[in-house]
Short mmCIF file of C-alpha atoms in Angstrom, two decimals:
data_model
loop_
_atom_site.label_atom_id
_atom_site.label_comp_id
_atom_site.label_asym_id
_atom_site.label_seq_id
_atom_site.Cartn_x
_atom_site.Cartn_y
_atom_site.Cartn_z
CA UNK A 1 -65.97 -105.94 107.28
CA UNK A 2 -68.45 -104.72 105.11
CA UNK A 3 -67.49 -103.54 101.30
CA UNK A 4 -69.90 -101.79 99.31
CA UNK A 5 -70.69 -102.60 95.78
CA UNK A 6 -73.05 -101.07 93.52
CA UNK A 7 -74.16 -103.70 90.40
CA UNK A 8 -75.04 -101.42 87.51
CA UNK A 9 -76.95 -102.78 84.64
CA UNK A 10 -78.24 -99.61 82.84
CA UNK A 11 -77.72 -99.28 79.06
CA UNK A 12 -75.32 -96.49 79.15
CA UNK A 13 -72.37 -97.00 81.03
CA UNK A 14 -72.04 -95.47 84.95
CA UNK A 15 -70.85 -91.73 85.27
CA UNK A 16 -71.38 -91.21 88.74
CA UNK A 17 -68.38 -90.71 91.43
CA UNK A 18 -67.52 -93.73 93.32
CA UNK A 19 -67.21 -91.85 96.40
CA UNK A 20 -70.28 -89.65 98.05
CA UNK A 21 -67.46 -86.61 98.89
CA UNK A 22 -67.45 -85.95 95.23
CA UNK A 23 -71.34 -84.94 95.33
CA UNK A 24 -70.57 -82.71 98.13
CA UNK A 25 -69.67 -79.17 97.91
CA UNK A 26 -68.12 -77.35 100.86
CA UNK A 27 -65.58 -74.72 101.59
CA UNK A 28 -62.08 -75.03 102.35
CA UNK A 29 -63.17 -74.47 106.06
CA UNK A 30 -65.19 -77.21 105.91
CA UNK A 31 -63.09 -79.82 104.15
CA UNK A 32 -62.49 -82.07 106.97
CA UNK A 33 -65.90 -82.70 107.55
CA UNK A 34 -67.20 -83.24 104.13
CA UNK A 35 -68.48 -87.52 104.40
CA UNK A 36 -66.56 -89.79 102.53
CA UNK A 37 -68.32 -93.28 101.50
CA UNK A 38 -66.81 -94.96 98.97
CA UNK A 39 -68.12 -98.15 96.95
CA UNK A 40 -66.90 -100.70 94.46
CA UNK A 41 -68.49 -100.69 91.17
CA UNK A 42 -69.51 -103.72 88.85
CA UNK A 43 -70.43 -101.78 85.39
CA UNK A 44 -72.15 -104.77 83.59
CA UNK A 45 -72.19 -102.57 80.27
CA UNK A 46 -68.20 -102.70 80.46
CA UNK A 47 -67.79 -106.49 81.21
CA UNK A 48 -67.49 -108.50 78.75
CA UNK A 49 -69.42 -111.97 78.62
CA UNK A 50 -66.50 -114.19 78.86
CA UNK A 51 -65.25 -112.69 82.10
CA UNK A 52 -68.13 -113.07 83.88
CA UNK A 53 -67.81 -115.64 86.98
CA UNK A 54 -67.74 -119.07 85.64
CA UNK A 55 -70.38 -120.32 88.38
CA UNK A 56 -74.05 -121.03 86.53
CA UNK A 57 -76.12 -119.22 89.16
CA UNK A 58 -73.96 -115.94 88.92
CA UNK A 59 -73.05 -116.14 85.19
CA UNK A 60 -76.88 -116.82 84.30
CA UNK A 61 -78.00 -114.13 86.20
CA UNK A 62 -75.28 -111.37 85.46
CA UNK A 63 -76.13 -112.31 81.40
CA UNK A 64 -79.86 -111.84 82.29
CA UNK A 65 -79.21 -108.46 84.05
CA UNK A 66 -76.59 -107.45 81.50
CA UNK A 67 -79.15 -107.62 78.42
CA UNK A 68 -82.54 -107.34 80.31
CA UNK A 69 -83.23 -104.05 78.68
CA UNK A 70 -81.33 -104.65 75.26
CA UNK A 71 -82.36 -105.80 72.08
CA UNK A 72 -79.59 -108.31 72.14
CA UNK A 73 -81.53 -110.69 74.48
CA UNK A 74 -82.65 -112.11 71.44
CA UNK A 75 -79.69 -113.62 70.83
CA UNK A 76 -78.39 -114.15 74.47
CA UNK A 77 -81.45 -115.98 75.67
CA UNK A 78 -79.86 -118.76 73.87
CA UNK A 79 -76.55 -118.44 76.12
CA UNK A 80 -78.31 -118.54 79.14
CA UNK A 81 -80.35 -121.64 78.62
CA UNK A 82 -77.50 -123.56 77.14
CA UNK A 83 -75.74 -123.02 80.40
CA UNK A 84 -79.00 -124.06 82.28
CA UNK A 85 -79.47 -126.96 80.20
CA UNK A 86 -75.55 -128.30 80.41
CA UNK A 87 -75.97 -127.93 84.13
CA UNK A 88 -79.06 -129.88 84.66
CA UNK A 89 -77.46 -132.76 82.75
CA UNK A 90 -74.55 -132.53 85.16
CA UNK A 91 -76.36 -131.89 88.01
CA UNK A 92 -80.14 -132.20 88.16
CA UNK A 93 -82.21 -129.90 90.13
CA UNK A 94 -81.69 -126.70 88.13
CA UNK A 95 -85.23 -126.70 86.96
CA UNK A 96 -86.65 -124.33 89.85
CA UNK A 97 -84.04 -121.96 88.95
CA UNK A 98 -84.59 -122.21 85.44
CA UNK A 99 -88.26 -121.19 86.09
CA UNK A 100 -87.12 -118.43 88.19
CA UNK A 101 -84.76 -117.02 85.30
CA UNK A 102 -87.45 -117.23 83.05
CA UNK A 103 -90.24 -115.48 84.69
CA UNK A 104 -87.55 -112.66 85.19
CA UNK A 105 -87.12 -112.52 81.39
CA UNK A 106 -90.46 -112.98 80.50
CA UNK A 107 -91.71 -110.06 82.78
CA UNK A 108 -88.76 -107.57 81.86
CA UNK A 109 -86.82 -108.51 78.94
CA UNK A 110 -86.32 -106.15 75.86
CA UNK A 111 -88.28 -108.05 72.79
CA UNK A 112 -88.25 -111.03 73.67
CA UNK A 113 -91.25 -113.14 72.70
CA UNK A 114 -92.85 -116.31 73.41
CA UNK A 115 -92.06 -118.12 70.09
CA UNK A 116 -88.56 -117.52 70.66
CA UNK A 117 -88.38 -118.62 74.01
CA UNK A 118 -90.30 -121.68 72.83
CA UNK A 119 -87.76 -122.43 70.18
CA UNK A 120 -84.48 -122.06 72.43
CA UNK A 121 -86.05 -124.45 75.07
CA UNK A 122 -87.02 -127.21 72.63
CA UNK A 123 -83.50 -127.03 71.16
CA UNK A 124 -81.30 -126.80 74.40
CA UNK A 125 -83.53 -128.00 77.45
CA UNK A 126 -84.88 -131.61 78.17
CA UNK A 127 -88.76 -131.00 78.51
CA UNK A 128 -88.85 -127.89 76.85
CA UNK A 129 -92.65 -128.42 75.93
CA UNK A 130 -93.61 -129.40 79.62
CA UNK A 131 -92.31 -125.99 80.86
CA UNK A 132 -93.66 -123.84 78.04
CA UNK A 133 -97.40 -123.70 79.60
CA UNK A 134 -96.14 -121.95 82.38
CA UNK A 135 -94.43 -119.34 80.13
CA UNK A 136 -97.42 -119.34 78.33
CA UNK A 137 -99.58 -118.44 81.05
CA UNK A 138 -97.05 -115.84 82.14
CA UNK A 139 -97.14 -114.05 78.89
CA UNK A 140 -100.85 -114.09 78.93
CA UNK A 141 -101.22 -112.54 82.21
CA UNK A 142 -98.62 -109.64 81.13
CA UNK A 143 -100.11 -109.05 77.61
CA UNK A 144 -103.57 -108.82 79.69
CA UNK A 145 -102.21 -106.17 82.09
CA UNK A 146 -100.52 -103.93 79.34
CA UNK A 147 -103.80 -104.29 77.63
CA UNK A 148 -105.40 -102.87 80.14
CA UNK A 149 -102.41 -100.15 81.02
CA UNK A 150 -102.61 -99.15 77.34
CA UNK A 151 -106.53 -98.66 77.29
CA UNK A 152 -106.00 -96.64 80.64
CA UNK A 153 -103.36 -94.48 79.08
CA UNK A 154 -105.36 -93.84 75.79
CA UNK A 155 -108.11 -92.51 77.86
CA UNK A 156 -106.19 -90.10 79.79
CA UNK A 157 -104.26 -89.04 76.55
CA UNK A 158 -107.17 -88.30 75.02
CA UNK A 159 -108.26 -85.88 77.94
CA UNK A 160 -105.17 -84.21 78.13
CA UNK A 161 -105.32 -83.48 74.44
CA UNK A 162 -109.00 -82.04 74.85
CA UNK A 163 -107.37 -79.79 77.94
CA UNK A 164 -103.80 -78.82 76.81
CA UNK A 165 -103.85 -79.48 73.13
CA UNK A 166 -100.95 -81.57 71.08
CA UNK A 167 -98.86 -83.42 73.75
CA UNK A 168 -94.90 -82.80 73.63
CA UNK A 169 -93.25 -85.96 73.10
CA UNK A 170 -91.68 -86.37 76.64
CA UNK A 171 -95.23 -86.33 78.05
CA UNK A 172 -96.46 -89.13 75.31
CA UNK A 173 -93.44 -91.19 76.77
CA UNK A 174 -94.39 -90.24 80.02
CA UNK A 175 -97.78 -92.12 79.48
CA UNK A 176 -96.30 -95.02 77.49
CA UNK A 177 -94.21 -96.00 80.49
CA UNK A 178 -97.08 -95.14 83.28
CA UNK A 179 -98.53 -97.71 85.86
CA UNK A 180 -102.21 -97.99 86.43
CA UNK A 181 -102.05 -96.24 89.80
CA UNK A 182 -99.89 -93.03 87.92
CA UNK A 183 -102.51 -92.91 85.24
CA UNK A 184 -105.47 -92.54 87.93
CA UNK A 185 -103.67 -89.94 89.55
CA UNK A 186 -103.00 -88.07 86.20
CA UNK A 187 -106.94 -88.46 85.47
CA UNK A 188 -107.54 -87.15 88.99
CA UNK A 189 -104.97 -84.08 88.76
CA UNK A 190 -105.39 -82.97 85.03
CA UNK A 191 -108.93 -81.17 85.40
CA UNK A 192 -107.38 -78.54 87.96
CA UNK A 193 -103.77 -78.52 86.95
CA UNK A 194 -102.76 -75.12 85.57
CA UNK A 195 -100.64 -76.76 82.83
CA UNK A 196 -99.46 -79.97 81.57
CA UNK A 197 -96.16 -80.23 83.60
CA UNK A 198 -98.03 -79.64 86.78
CA UNK A 199 -100.36 -82.73 85.71
CA UNK A 200 -96.88 -84.78 85.67
CA UNK A 201 -95.14 -83.05 88.59
CA UNK A 202 -98.18 -83.76 91.23
CA UNK A 203 -97.80 -87.35 90.05
CA UNK A 204 -94.43 -87.71 90.83
CA UNK A 205 -94.47 -86.24 94.35
CA UNK A 206 -97.11 -88.46 94.79
CA UNK A 207 -94.39 -91.08 94.97
CA UNK A 208 -92.34 -89.50 97.82
#
């Protein structure tokens, strides 16, 4: 048997129905044909850290997912590294999983800086200084990529300002979050688009 499971780790708690049938409107005469497909839900925003599974791999993974978009990651990274450090002492061989976890945090964690990682690694994990070159390289790559995107975004923003005037907040936020490919599409579309909304609508449709 297969049991569908949704693992949710967004900032707000999950509000969507747990059964597809609740998303489908149908007249009473067709009620018997309305599809039913129910899933179990693990909403990490509603789960206390102390109740997460005790296993190292599962606990570290769930902690990382739970706090990846939150400013609390600055503090929770201590718990993650401490768990892995203890596991390495008791059962050597965790280092590769540790690197994988840190790479995920470096790529996606909210407000987690290089110096904070260095501090935690040196305090809780043997050989922290040996791991830092890899971390520093990842940070450098991420910084370069963000710098390229920021420059591209500023160019597109200036072009939009000249074409449509002052940009609303939603447009500025869309530009800040856009990937390089999306920015290129905006630049291509903005000359012919009849209005600002059409520029971003065309980009959104291009993803499908």
